[in-house]
DNA sequence: CATACCCGTCAAGACCGCGTCAAGAATCCG
DNA sequence: CGGATTCTTGACGCGGTCTTGACGGGTATG
């Protein structure tokens, strides 16, 4: 059953969507502000997020960025503002679709189907992988220390974003362009020095021998690749 | 470079989009009706399709279904009809997004970025081909070692470009001019020594007996040909 | 049989991309 | 307000890649 998180500050919209979606066999959770949205998302691990941008406590775009740091669940944005600028900012921050209010429920449902269909094949991806002696749990945002009793490894938000983008595509080549666009945004597509900088940091924190990486691999001129162990 | 196919029956929209997209470093092809859209799509293998539903010769939804039969490239639908029903039909037929005219170019570009970003992450079904003892995965840019346990073979960007151009046309003769234009650009059309150089490298890395190639074949005076096994 | 053309091969220098170090700017936190 | 962390930006050396030229052998041609 598909798990959906709905974030909106208007109670009647929350009610209407919850009823509609439950009737169509979705598993629904709701949140009414940005802080509880981020909290619920990390605890509930939804397969899809429907997000209203007009939240009382924080900017909806920051909610998108917060979720995108560790999850690639599809995000469909609802918004009262039809301006082109708002759409561009939300989509570039990591949203998958943008629907302006008022919207038809049929349309929203169709867009939800399209989003989950596209995302569907890989929904059973393992969320925990081993890198060197470390255990990386993408969903729960944790990297265990190398040996039992060791402290956890701390990663900065940017490091997380970069690492999770690679780990979500095990064995695949991820182009420099794609990484830069995903982590820093489309206007940074040529700043390859960022990649050099942060890949080096990830290797230093995760690889047993950072100078000779075995799992965070460089493909010269093209991109980077995460190799799962065995 | 991202390859985009634009399908629309209005010449001025075609022109405007082509100029805009080329300026932003997209590789653009166009089609003005459904039949040529399907033909161009199968020959050109676009990474993204922008499709107007109002075509003169056939229903746009049938174009979606026709493409979806063999490709999972993202499809963004343009339409003058804002009705909820049209959107549902198009999205359920396999479209990824639906934009109603008139639309802002900024918004379309942002939606295109979102679609390719999403698609790249869950990239295509593996298109694998065997050459000698190696397994070549074009989509994931990976060449397995000859025997289990062997290290992967590493190809440089130029080698990849050349090899993928040949493999995309299995069994067909690809002219020298075509190869040079695709890999090095139009101004290198007569530098056949580049081809000699890099074909030799590919054979050395992939063919069991590089001096007597069995799958990367020279057609003297004409071009080269990739022969699929069996 | 001589010649011209095309292809495969080798070699060497120019050039580019990557890893690394370092330092200033911005931001977060107490 | 001050210290620490994180992000941004620049520079440099090295190794690999690309470019370019030259040579020899094979094949078609007259």
Short mmCIF file of C-alpha atoms (C1' of nucleotides) in Angstrom, two decimals:
data_model
loop_
_atom_site.label_atom_id
_atom_site.label_comp_id
_atom_site.label_asym_id
_atom_site.label_seq_id
_atom_site.Cartn_x
_atom_site.Cartn_y
_atom_site.Cartn_z
CA UNK A 1 0.00 0.00 0.00
CA UNK A 2 1.36 3.38 -1.00
CA UNK A 3 2.15 5.63 1.94
CA UNK A 4 1.34 9.30 1.39
CA UNK A 5 2.21 12.29 3.56
CA UNK A 6 -0.03 15.33 3.08
CA UNK A 7 1.22 18.70 4.29
CA UNK A 8 -1.23 21.59 4.33
CA UNK A 9 -2.25 24.22 6.85
CA UNK A 10 -5.91 24.29 5.85
CA UNK A 11 -7.80 21.67 7.87
CA UNK A 12 -10.60 21.26 5.32
CA UNK A 13 -8.16 20.40 2.53
CA UNK A 14 -6.41 17.97 4.81
CA UNK A 15 -9.74 16.32 5.62
CA UNK A 16 -10.92 16.18 2.04
CA UNK A 17 -7.70 14.67 0.73
CA UNK A 18 -7.42 12.21 3.55
CA UNK A 19 -10.91 10.90 2.93
CA UNK A 20 -10.41 10.72 -0.82
CA UNK A 21 -7.07 8.98 -0.63
CA UNK A 22 -8.09 6.50 2.05
CA UNK A 23 -11.07 5.57 -0.11
CA UNK A 24 -8.60 4.75 -2.89
CA UNK A 25 -6.53 2.56 -0.65
CA UNK A 26 -3.68 4.90 0.15
CA UNK A 27 -2.06 4.87 3.56
CA UNK A 28 -2.27 8.51 4.67
CA UNK A 29 -0.49 10.64 7.25
CA UNK A 30 -0.95 14.40 7.60
CA UNK A 31 0.98 17.40 8.89
CA UNK A 32 -0.10 21.02 9.23
CA UNK A 33 3.24 22.85 9.37
CA UNK A 34 6.81 22.55 8.16
CA UNK A 35 8.41 21.34 11.35
CA UNK A 36 5.98 18.48 11.89
CA UNK A 37 6.17 17.70 8.17
CA UNK A 38 9.91 17.07 8.38
CA UNK A 39 9.48 15.13 11.63
CA UNK A 40 6.68 12.96 10.23
CA UNK A 41 8.53 12.37 6.96
CA UNK A 42 11.60 11.00 8.70
CA UNK A 43 9.56 8.77 11.00
CA UNK A 44 6.95 7.61 8.49
CA UNK A 45 9.08 7.21 5.33
CA UNK A 46 6.29 8.04 2.89
CA UNK A 47 6.38 6.87 -0.72
CA UNK A 48 4.94 10.19 -1.85
CA UNK A 49 4.58 13.67 -0.38
CA UNK A 50 1.89 16.21 -1.24
CA UNK A 51 3.10 19.57 -0.01
CA UNK A 52 1.38 22.93 0.25
CA UNK A 53 3.93 25.71 -0.06
CA UNK A 54 2.02 28.16 2.15
CA UNK A 55 2.94 26.96 5.61
CA UNK A 56 2.69 29.03 8.78
CA UNK A 57 6.12 28.36 10.27
CA UNK A 58 8.59 28.08 7.38
CA UNK A 59 9.03 28.36 3.64
CA UNK A 60 7.77 25.33 1.80
CA UNK A 61 10.85 25.29 -0.40
CA UNK A 62 12.97 24.69 2.69
CA UNK A 63 10.78 21.69 3.46
CA UNK A 64 11.57 20.34 -0.01
CA UNK A 65 15.28 20.81 0.56
CA UNK A 66 15.05 19.23 3.99
CA UNK A 67 13.39 16.13 2.64
CA UNK A 68 15.63 15.91 -0.45
CA UNK A 69 18.70 15.76 1.74
CA UNK A 70 17.98 12.13 2.54
CA UNK A 71 14.95 10.92 0.60
CA UNK A 72 14.02 10.73 -3.04
CA UNK A 73 10.31 10.17 -2.53
CA UNK A 74 8.30 12.09 -5.13
CA UNK A 75 7.07 15.50 -3.97
CA UNK A 76 4.00 17.09 -5.52
CA UNK A 77 3.64 20.74 -4.61
CA UNK A 78 0.30 22.44 -4.13
CA UNK A 79 0.28 26.20 -4.24
CA UNK A 80 -2.07 29.13 -4.50
CA UNK A 81 0.54 31.15 -6.29
CA UNK A 82 0.51 30.55 -10.04
CA UNK A 83 3.59 32.69 -10.71
CA UNK A 84 6.23 31.18 -12.93
CA UNK A 85 9.02 32.11 -10.53
CA UNK A 86 7.56 30.14 -7.65
CA UNK A 87 7.25 27.05 -9.80
CA UNK A 88 10.83 27.25 -11.02
CA UNK A 89 12.22 27.63 -7.50
CA UNK A 90 10.17 24.73 -6.14
CA UNK A 91 10.95 22.39 -9.03
CA UNK A 92 14.65 23.18 -8.96
CA UNK A 93 14.73 22.62 -5.22
CA UNK A 94 13.71 19.03 -5.88
CA UNK A 95 9.93 18.97 -6.32
CA UNK A 96 8.58 16.60 -8.96
CA UNK A 97 5.38 18.37 -9.88
CA UNK A 98 3.58 21.63 -9.20
CA UNK A 99 -0.19 21.99 -9.09
CA UNK A 100 -1.91 25.33 -8.62
CA UNK A 101 -5.02 25.74 -6.51
CA UNK A 102 -7.81 25.33 -7.08
CA UNK A 103 -7.17 21.87 -8.49
CA UNK A 104 -9.35 18.94 -9.41
CA UNK A 105 -9.00 15.85 -7.26
CA UNK A 106 -8.99 13.69 -10.37
CA UNK A 107 -6.03 15.59 -11.71
CA UNK A 108 -4.11 15.33 -8.46
CA UNK A 109 -4.76 11.62 -8.31
CA UNK A 110 -3.55 11.18 -11.90
CA UNK A 111 -0.39 13.14 -11.13
CA UNK A 112 0.15 11.00 -8.04
CA UNK A 113 -0.16 7.87 -10.14
CA UNK A 114 2.30 9.25 -12.67
CA UNK A 115 4.79 10.13 -9.93
CA UNK A 116 4.61 6.76 -8.19
CA UNK A 117 4.68 4.88 -11.48
CA UNK A 118 7.91 6.59 -12.44
CA UNK A 119 9.37 6.04 -9.01
CA UNK A 120 7.89 2.61 -8.53
CA UNK A 121 10.40 0.15 -9.92
CA UNK A 122 13.03 1.08 -7.39
CA UNK A 123 10.92 1.45 -4.29
CA UNK A 124 12.31 -1.75 -2.84
CA UNK A 125 15.83 -0.42 -2.77
CA UNK A 126 17.82 -1.30 0.32
CA UNK A 127 18.19 1.71 2.55
CA UNK A 128 21.29 0.48 4.30
CA UNK A 129 24.60 -0.25 2.59
CA UNK A 130 28.13 -0.92 3.72
CA UNK A 131 31.02 1.33 2.72
CA UNK A 132 34.37 0.12 3.94
CA UNK A 133 33.88 -0.75 7.58
CA UNK A 134 30.95 1.63 7.96
CA UNK A 135 27.23 1.02 7.76
CA UNK A 136 25.27 3.75 6.00
CA UNK A 137 21.55 4.00 6.66
CA UNK A 138 20.15 6.39 4.09
CA UNK A 139 16.59 6.47 5.37
CA UNK A 140 17.51 7.01 9.00
CA UNK A 141 20.30 9.38 8.28
CA UNK A 142 23.01 7.54 10.15
CA UNK A 143 26.52 6.28 9.54
CA UNK A 144 27.81 3.86 12.13
CA UNK A 145 31.42 3.90 13.26
CA UNK A 146 33.84 1.47 11.73
CA UNK A 147 34.03 -0.87 14.70
CA UNK A 148 31.51 -1.76 17.40
CA UNK A 149 31.63 0.89 20.07
CA UNK A 150 32.99 3.54 17.75
CA UNK A 151 31.21 6.83 17.51
CA UNK A 152 29.00 7.48 14.53
CA UNK A 153 30.53 9.34 11.59
CA UNK A 154 29.13 12.84 11.17
CA UNK A 155 28.28 14.05 7.67
CA UNK A 156 27.31 17.59 6.75
CA UNK A 157 24.04 18.19 4.85
CA UNK A 158 25.84 18.64 1.56
CA UNK A 159 27.85 15.47 2.09
CA UNK A 160 24.63 13.58 2.81
CA UNK A 161 22.93 14.86 -0.26
CA UNK A 162 25.83 13.89 -2.47
CA UNK A 163 26.29 10.48 -0.88
CA UNK A 164 22.62 9.58 -0.96
CA UNK A 165 22.40 10.54 -4.63
CA UNK A 166 25.20 8.12 -5.39
CA UNK A 167 24.00 5.34 -3.13
CA UNK A 168 20.50 5.48 -4.57
CA UNK A 169 22.07 4.43 -7.89
CA UNK A 170 24.29 1.52 -6.93
CA UNK A 171 26.64 0.44 -9.69
CA UNK A 172 25.37 3.12 -12.05
CA UNK A 173 27.40 5.96 -13.41
CA UNK A 174 26.04 9.27 -12.18
CA UNK A 175 27.21 12.13 -14.36
CA UNK A 176 28.86 15.21 -12.92
CA UNK A 177 26.06 17.26 -14.35
CA UNK A 178 23.42 15.19 -12.65
CA UNK A 179 25.15 15.32 -9.28
CA UNK A 180 25.66 19.06 -9.43
CA UNK A 181 22.09 19.65 -10.51
CA UNK A 182 20.70 17.43 -7.79
CA UNK A 183 22.81 18.74 -4.92
CA UNK A 184 23.56 22.36 -5.77
CA UNK A 185 20.95 23.25 -8.39
CA UNK A 186 20.92 23.75 -12.15
CA UNK A 187 23.01 26.92 -12.17
CA UNK A 188 26.02 25.08 -10.72
CA UNK A 189 26.31 22.59 -13.57
CA UNK A 190 29.91 23.46 -14.36
CA UNK A 191 31.33 23.80 -10.85
CA UNK A 192 33.14 20.50 -10.90
CA UNK A 193 35.49 21.68 -8.17
CA UNK A 194 32.62 21.26 -5.71
CA UNK A 195 32.47 17.60 -6.62
CA UNK A 196 36.19 17.15 -6.21
CA UNK A 197 36.03 18.83 -2.83
CA UNK A 198 33.15 16.84 -1.41
CA UNK A 199 34.02 13.49 -2.93
CA UNK A 200 37.38 13.82 -1.23
CA UNK A 201 35.67 14.50 2.08
CA UNK A 202 33.36 11.52 1.72
CA UNK A 203 36.29 9.27 0.92
CA UNK A 204 38.23 10.61 3.88
CA UNK A 205 35.32 9.85 6.19
CA UNK A 206 34.22 6.51 4.73
CA UNK A 207 36.86 4.75 2.65
CA UNK A 208 39.49 2.70 4.47
CA UNK A 209 42.18 4.09 2.16
CA UNK A 210 40.95 7.45 0.85
CA UNK A 211 43.75 7.70 -1.69
CA UNK A 212 42.65 4.43 -3.31
CA UNK A 213 38.86 4.38 -3.15
CA UNK A 214 37.17 1.05 -3.72
CA UNK A 215 33.51 2.03 -3.61
CA UNK A 216 33.33 5.76 -4.36
CA UNK A 217 34.80 5.57 -7.83
CA UNK A 218 35.80 8.33 -10.23
CA UNK A 219 35.03 7.87 -13.91
CA UNK A 220 37.34 10.50 -15.40
CA UNK A 221 35.60 13.02 -17.57
CA UNK A 222 32.17 11.57 -16.91
CA UNK A 223 31.12 11.29 -13.29
CA UNK A 224 31.19 9.14 -10.21
CA UNK A 225 29.91 5.73 -9.28
CA UNK A 226 29.05 3.96 -6.03
CA UNK A 227 29.93 0.28 -6.03
CA UNK A 228 28.03 -1.86 -3.56
CA UNK A 229 30.17 -4.45 -1.82
CA UNK A 230 29.88 -7.78 -3.69
CA UNK B 1 24.15 16.64 -23.93
CA UNK B 2 20.46 16.04 -23.35
CA UNK B 3 18.54 15.13 -26.50
CA UNK B 4 15.02 16.57 -26.74
CA UNK B 5 12.29 15.85 -29.26
CA UNK B 6 9.67 18.58 -29.64
CA UNK B 7 6.35 17.70 -31.25
CA UNK B 8 3.97 20.52 -32.12
CA UNK B 9 1.98 21.49 -35.19
CA UNK B 10 2.44 25.24 -34.76
CA UNK B 11 5.63 26.33 -36.52
CA UNK B 12 6.18 29.40 -34.35
CA UNK B 13 6.12 27.37 -31.14
CA UNK B 14 8.52 24.89 -32.70
CA UNK B 15 10.85 27.71 -33.65
CA UNK B 16 10.68 29.47 -30.29
CA UNK B 17 11.36 26.30 -28.33
CA UNK B 18 14.14 25.17 -30.59
CA UNK B 19 15.97 28.45 -30.25
CA UNK B 20 15.47 28.57 -26.50
CA UNK B 21 16.58 25.02 -25.91
CA UNK B 22 19.60 25.16 -28.21
CA UNK B 23 20.74 28.29 -26.38
CA UNK B 24 20.64 26.25 -23.18
CA UNK B 25 22.76 23.47 -24.61
CA UNK B 26 20.08 20.95 -25.44
CA UNK B 27 20.30 18.82 -28.54
CA UNK B 28 16.97 19.43 -30.31
CA UNK B 29 14.94 17.61 -32.94
CA UNK B 30 11.43 18.59 -34.01
CA UNK B 31 8.36 16.99 -35.54
CA UNK B 32 5.09 18.53 -36.67
CA UNK B 33 2.74 15.55 -36.68
CA UNK B 34 2.22 12.24 -34.96
CA UNK B 35 3.60 9.96 -37.65
CA UNK B 36 6.89 11.83 -38.00
CA UNK B 37 7.04 12.13 -34.21
CA UNK B 38 7.04 8.35 -33.82
CA UNK B 39 9.49 7.95 -36.67
CA UNK B 40 11.89 10.56 -35.31
CA UNK B 41 11.63 9.19 -31.78
CA UNK B 42 12.71 5.72 -32.85
CA UNK B 43 15.60 7.00 -34.93
CA UNK B 44 16.80 9.74 -32.60
CA UNK B 45 16.31 8.12 -29.18
CA UNK B 46 15.59 11.34 -27.30
CA UNK B 47 16.16 11.65 -23.56
CA UNK B 48 13.02 13.74 -23.25
CA UNK B 49 9.92 14.40 -25.34
CA UNK B 50 7.81 17.55 -25.32
CA UNK B 51 4.51 16.70 -26.96
CA UNK B 52 1.59 18.83 -28.03
CA UNK B 53 -1.64 16.84 -27.88
CA UNK B 54 -3.33 18.73 -30.72
CA UNK B 55 -1.80 17.09 -33.77
CA UNK B 56 -3.29 17.12 -37.28
CA UNK B 57 -3.02 13.43 -38.12
CA UNK B 58 -3.60 11.46 -34.93
CA UNK B 59 -4.54 11.72 -31.29
CA UNK B 60 -1.63 12.80 -29.09
CA UNK B 61 -2.50 10.13 -26.55
CA UNK B 62 -1.80 7.48 -29.16
CA UNK B 63 1.62 9.01 -29.68
CA UNK B 64 2.26 8.60 -25.96
CA UNK B 65 1.24 4.95 -26.12
CA UNK B 66 3.33 4.40 -29.24
CA UNK B 67 6.45 5.76 -27.61
CA UNK B 68 5.82 4.00 -24.30
CA UNK B 69 5.83 0.69 -26.12
CA UNK B 70 9.60 0.72 -26.33
CA UNK B 71 10.97 3.78 -24.51
CA UNK B 72 10.64 5.13 -21.01
CA UNK B 73 11.98 8.59 -21.81
CA UNK B 74 10.05 11.28 -19.90
CA UNK B 75 7.16 12.83 -21.82
CA UNK B 76 5.92 16.33 -21.03
CA UNK B 77 2.57 17.09 -22.59
CA UNK B 78 1.59 20.54 -23.84
CA UNK B 79 -2.09 21.18 -24.40
CA UNK B 80 -4.53 23.97 -24.97
CA UNK B 81 -7.26 22.05 -23.22
CA UNK B 82 -7.24 22.62 -19.48
CA UNK B 83 -9.95 20.11 -18.78
CA UNK B 84 -9.31 17.69 -15.95
CA UNK B 85 -10.36 14.71 -18.06
CA UNK B 86 -7.74 15.29 -20.74
CA UNK B 87 -5.02 15.49 -18.13
CA UNK B 88 -6.05 12.24 -16.50
CA UNK B 89 -6.13 10.38 -19.80
CA UNK B 90 -2.73 11.67 -20.89
CA UNK B 91 -1.04 11.04 -17.54
CA UNK B 92 -2.50 7.56 -17.26
CA UNK B 93 -1.38 6.78 -20.80
CA UNK B 94 2.19 7.28 -19.68
CA UNK B 95 2.90 11.01 -19.76
CA UNK B 96 5.05 12.36 -16.97
CA UNK B 97 3.77 15.91 -16.81
CA UNK B 98 1.04 18.06 -18.29
CA UNK B 99 1.38 21.78 -19.00
CA UNK B 100 -1.50 23.89 -20.29
CA UNK B 101 -1.01 26.62 -22.85
CA UNK B 102 -0.18 29.38 -22.62
CA UNK B 103 2.85 28.44 -20.59
CA UNK B 104 5.99 30.27 -19.49
CA UNK B 105 9.24 29.09 -21.00
CA UNK B 106 10.90 29.27 -17.58
CA UNK B 107 8.30 26.91 -16.19
CA UNK B 108 8.69 24.43 -19.03
CA UNK B 109 12.45 24.46 -18.61
CA UNK B 110 12.12 23.84 -14.88
CA UNK B 111 9.75 20.95 -15.50
CA UNK B 112 12.15 19.54 -18.06
CA UNK B 113 14.96 19.70 -15.53
CA UNK B 114 12.77 17.98 -12.95
CA UNK B 115 11.84 15.23 -15.39
CA UNK B 116 15.39 14.51 -16.52
CA UNK B 117 16.71 14.70 -12.97
CA UNK B 118 14.17 12.13 -11.88
CA UNK B 119 14.67 9.96 -14.91
CA UNK B 120 18.44 9.97 -14.68
CA UNK B 121 18.30 8.71 -11.13
CA UNK B 122 16.28 5.64 -12.08
CA UNK B 123 17.83 5.35 -15.43
CA UNK B 124 16.77 3.17 -18.23
CA UNK B 125 16.43 -0.55 -18.55
CA UNK B 126 19.87 -2.03 -19.03
CA UNK B 127 20.86 -2.05 -22.68
CA UNK B 128 23.57 -4.66 -22.63
CA UNK B 129 25.57 -6.05 -25.51
CA UNK B 130 28.26 -8.66 -25.54
CA UNK B 131 31.59 -7.99 -27.26
CA UNK B 132 34.05 -10.83 -27.10
CA UNK B 133 34.07 -12.01 -23.51
CA UNK B 134 32.93 -8.62 -22.19
CA UNK B 135 29.50 -7.34 -21.30
CA UNK B 136 28.91 -3.74 -22.32
CA UNK B 137 26.14 -1.81 -20.57
CA UNK B 138 25.62 1.31 -22.63
CA UNK B 139 23.08 2.98 -20.34
CA UNK B 140 25.15 2.59 -17.19
CA UNK B 141 28.48 3.14 -18.89
CA UNK B 142 29.96 -0.05 -17.66
CA UNK B 143 32.06 -2.81 -19.21
CA UNK B 144 32.45 -5.96 -17.20
CA UNK B 145 35.72 -7.84 -17.15
CA UNK B 146 36.07 -10.83 -19.40
CA UNK B 147 35.75 -13.42 -16.67
CA UNK B 148 33.90 -13.38 -13.36
CA UNK B 149 36.07 -11.68 -10.78
CA UNK B 150 37.95 -9.66 -13.34
CA UNK B 151 38.10 -5.93 -12.94
CA UNK B 152 35.89 -3.79 -15.13
CA UNK B 153 37.36 -2.44 -18.34
CA UNK B 154 37.73 1.31 -18.26
CA UNK B 155 36.89 3.39 -21.30
CA UNK B 156 37.66 7.07 -21.76
CA UNK B 157 34.84 9.51 -22.65
CA UNK B 158 35.85 9.61 -26.31
CA UNK B 159 36.00 5.83 -26.49
CA UNK B 160 32.52 5.63 -24.96
CA UNK B 161 31.11 8.11 -27.37
CA UNK B 162 32.47 6.25 -30.34
CA UNK B 163 31.45 2.83 -29.10
CA UNK B 164 27.93 3.86 -28.17
CA UNK B 165 27.43 5.44 -31.57
CA UNK B 166 28.29 2.14 -33.21
CA UNK B 167 26.32 -0.03 -30.81
CA UNK B 168 23.21 2.10 -31.26
CA UNK B 169 23.23 0.95 -34.90
CA UNK B 170 23.80 -2.80 -34.59
CA UNK B 171 24.65 -4.48 -37.87
CA UNK B 172 24.41 -1.22 -39.80
CA UNK B 173 27.26 0.53 -41.52
CA UNK B 174 28.08 3.86 -39.91
CA UNK B 175 30.04 6.16 -42.21
CA UNK B 176 33.28 7.78 -41.18
CA UNK B 177 31.74 11.18 -41.63
CA UNK B 178 28.85 10.31 -39.38
CA UNK B 179 31.11 8.99 -36.64
CA UNK B 180 33.44 11.97 -36.75
CA UNK B 181 30.56 14.39 -36.70
CA UNK B 182 28.89 12.65 -33.77
CA UNK B 183 31.97 12.28 -31.60
CA UNK B 184 34.24 15.19 -32.49
CA UNK B 185 31.91 17.67 -34.16
CA UNK B 186 31.22 18.87 -37.70
CA UNK B 187 34.61 20.51 -38.25
CA UNK B 188 36.51 17.24 -37.85
CA UNK B 189 34.80 15.45 -40.72
CA UNK B 190 38.05 14.61 -42.51
CA UNK B 191 40.24 13.60 -39.57
CA UNK B 192 40.01 9.90 -40.29
CA UNK B 193 43.18 9.26 -38.30
CA UNK B 194 41.17 9.88 -35.14
CA UNK B 195 38.95 6.96 -36.09
CA UNK B 196 41.90 4.70 -36.76
CA UNK B 197 43.40 5.66 -33.43
CA UNK B 198 40.31 5.08 -31.32
CA UNK B 199 38.95 2.04 -33.14
CA UNK B 200 42.30 0.41 -32.44
CA UNK B 201 41.99 1.25 -28.76
CA UNK B 202 38.47 -0.15 -28.57
CA UNK B 203 39.58 -3.36 -30.25
CA UNK B 204 42.55 -3.64 -27.92
CA UNK B 205 40.28 -3.29 -24.91
CA UNK B 206 37.33 -5.38 -26.09
CA UNK B 207 38.16 -7.83 -28.89
CA UNK B 208 39.76 -11.15 -27.96
CA UNK B 209 42.17 -10.82 -30.91
CA UNK B 210 42.52 -7.11 -31.67
CA UNK B 211 44.41 -7.77 -34.92
CA UNK B 212 41.47 -9.78 -36.29
CA UNK B 213 38.33 -8.06 -35.05
CA UNK B 214 35.10 -10.02 -35.19
CA UNK B 215 32.56 -7.45 -34.05
CA UNK B 216 34.12 -4.02 -34.59
CA UNK B 217 34.45 -4.28 -38.33
CA UNK B 218 36.16 -1.97 -40.82
CA UNK B 219 34.45 -1.33 -44.13
CA UNK B 220 37.34 0.03 -46.19
CA UNK B 221 36.67 3.43 -47.65
CA UNK B 222 33.24 3.65 -46.07
CA UNK B 223 33.11 3.37 -42.32
CA UNK B 224 32.72 0.93 -39.47
CA UNK B 225 30.13 -1.55 -38.36
CA UNK B 226 29.25 -3.21 -35.07
CA UNK B 227 28.14 -6.82 -35.39
CA UNK B 228 26.02 -8.18 -32.56
CA UNK B 229 26.87 -11.73 -31.44
CA UNK B 230 24.91 -14.73 -32.74
"C1'" DC C 1 54.66 -4.82 -62.08
"C1'" DA C 2 54.54 -0.16 -60.25
"C1'" DT C 3 51.74 3.10 -57.97
"C1'" DA C 4 48.38 5.20 -55.05
"C1'" DC C 5 45.36 4.82 -51.38
"C1'" DC C 6 43.71 3.30 -47.02
"C1'" DC C 7 44.22 1.28 -42.77
"C1'" DG C 8 46.66 -0.35 -38.48
"C1'" DT C 9 50.34 0.75 -35.38
"C1'" DC C 10 53.63 3.33 -32.72
"C1'" DA C 11 55.47 7.37 -30.44
"C1'" DA C 12 55.68 11.95 -28.32
"C1'" DG C 13 54.21 16.38 -26.81
"C1'" DA C 14 50.25 19.30 -25.46
"C1'" DC C 15 46.53 19.60 -22.80
"C1'" DC C 16 42.98 18.63 -19.44
"C1'" DG C 17 40.80 16.66 -15.38
"C1'" DC C 18 41.37 15.09 -10.83
"C1'" DG C 19 43.09 15.01 -6.08
"C1'" DT C 20 44.90 17.84 -2.68
"C1'" DC C 21 45.97 21.71 0.24
"C1'" DA C 22 44.81 26.13 1.99
"C1'" DA C 23 42.36 30.23 3.23
"C1'" DG C 24 38.51 33.42 3.39
"C1'" DA C 25 33.34 33.92 3.76
"C1'" DA C 26 29.06 32.54 5.51
"C1'" DT C 27 26.36 30.26 8.77
"C1'" DC C 28 25.09 27.94 12.95
"C1'" DC C 29 25.17 27.43 17.94
"C1'" DG C 30 25.77 28.38 22.61
"C1'" DC D 1 28.64 38.29 20.86
"C1'" DG D 2 32.29 34.75 20.03
"C1'" DG D 3 33.75 30.18 18.59
"C1'" DA D 4 33.13 26.36 15.66
"C1'" DT D 5 31.45 24.22 11.76
"C1'" DT D 6 30.37 24.34 7.00
"C1'" DC D 7 30.56 26.23 2.48
"C1'" DT D 8 32.90 28.61 -1.18
"C1'" DT D 9 36.83 29.73 -3.92
"C1'" DG D 10 41.52 29.61 -5.68
"C1'" DA D 11 45.92 27.42 -6.82
"C1'" DC D 12 49.15 23.69 -7.97
"C1'" DG D 13 51.19 19.19 -9.40
"C1'" DC D 14 50.55 14.85 -11.40
"C1'" DG D 15 48.78 11.29 -14.27
"C1'" DG D 16 45.97 10.16 -17.88
"C1'" DT D 17 43.82 11.55 -22.21
"C1'" DC D 18 43.77 13.73 -26.52
"C1'" DT D 19 46.00 15.35 -30.49
"C1'" DT D 20 49.21 15.04 -34.09
"C1'" DG D 21 52.64 13.16 -37.10
"C1'" DA D 22 55.03 9.43 -39.27
"C1'" DC D 23 55.83 4.70 -40.98
"C1'" DG D 24 54.81 0.21 -43.01
"C1'" DG D 25 51.84 -3.25 -44.91
"C1'" DG D 26 47.89 -4.66 -47.47
"C1'" DT D 27 44.83 -4.05 -51.40
"C1'" DA D 28 42.92 -2.22 -55.40
"C1'" DT D 29 44.10 -0.03 -59.91
"C1'" DG D 30 46.13 0.92 -64.26
#
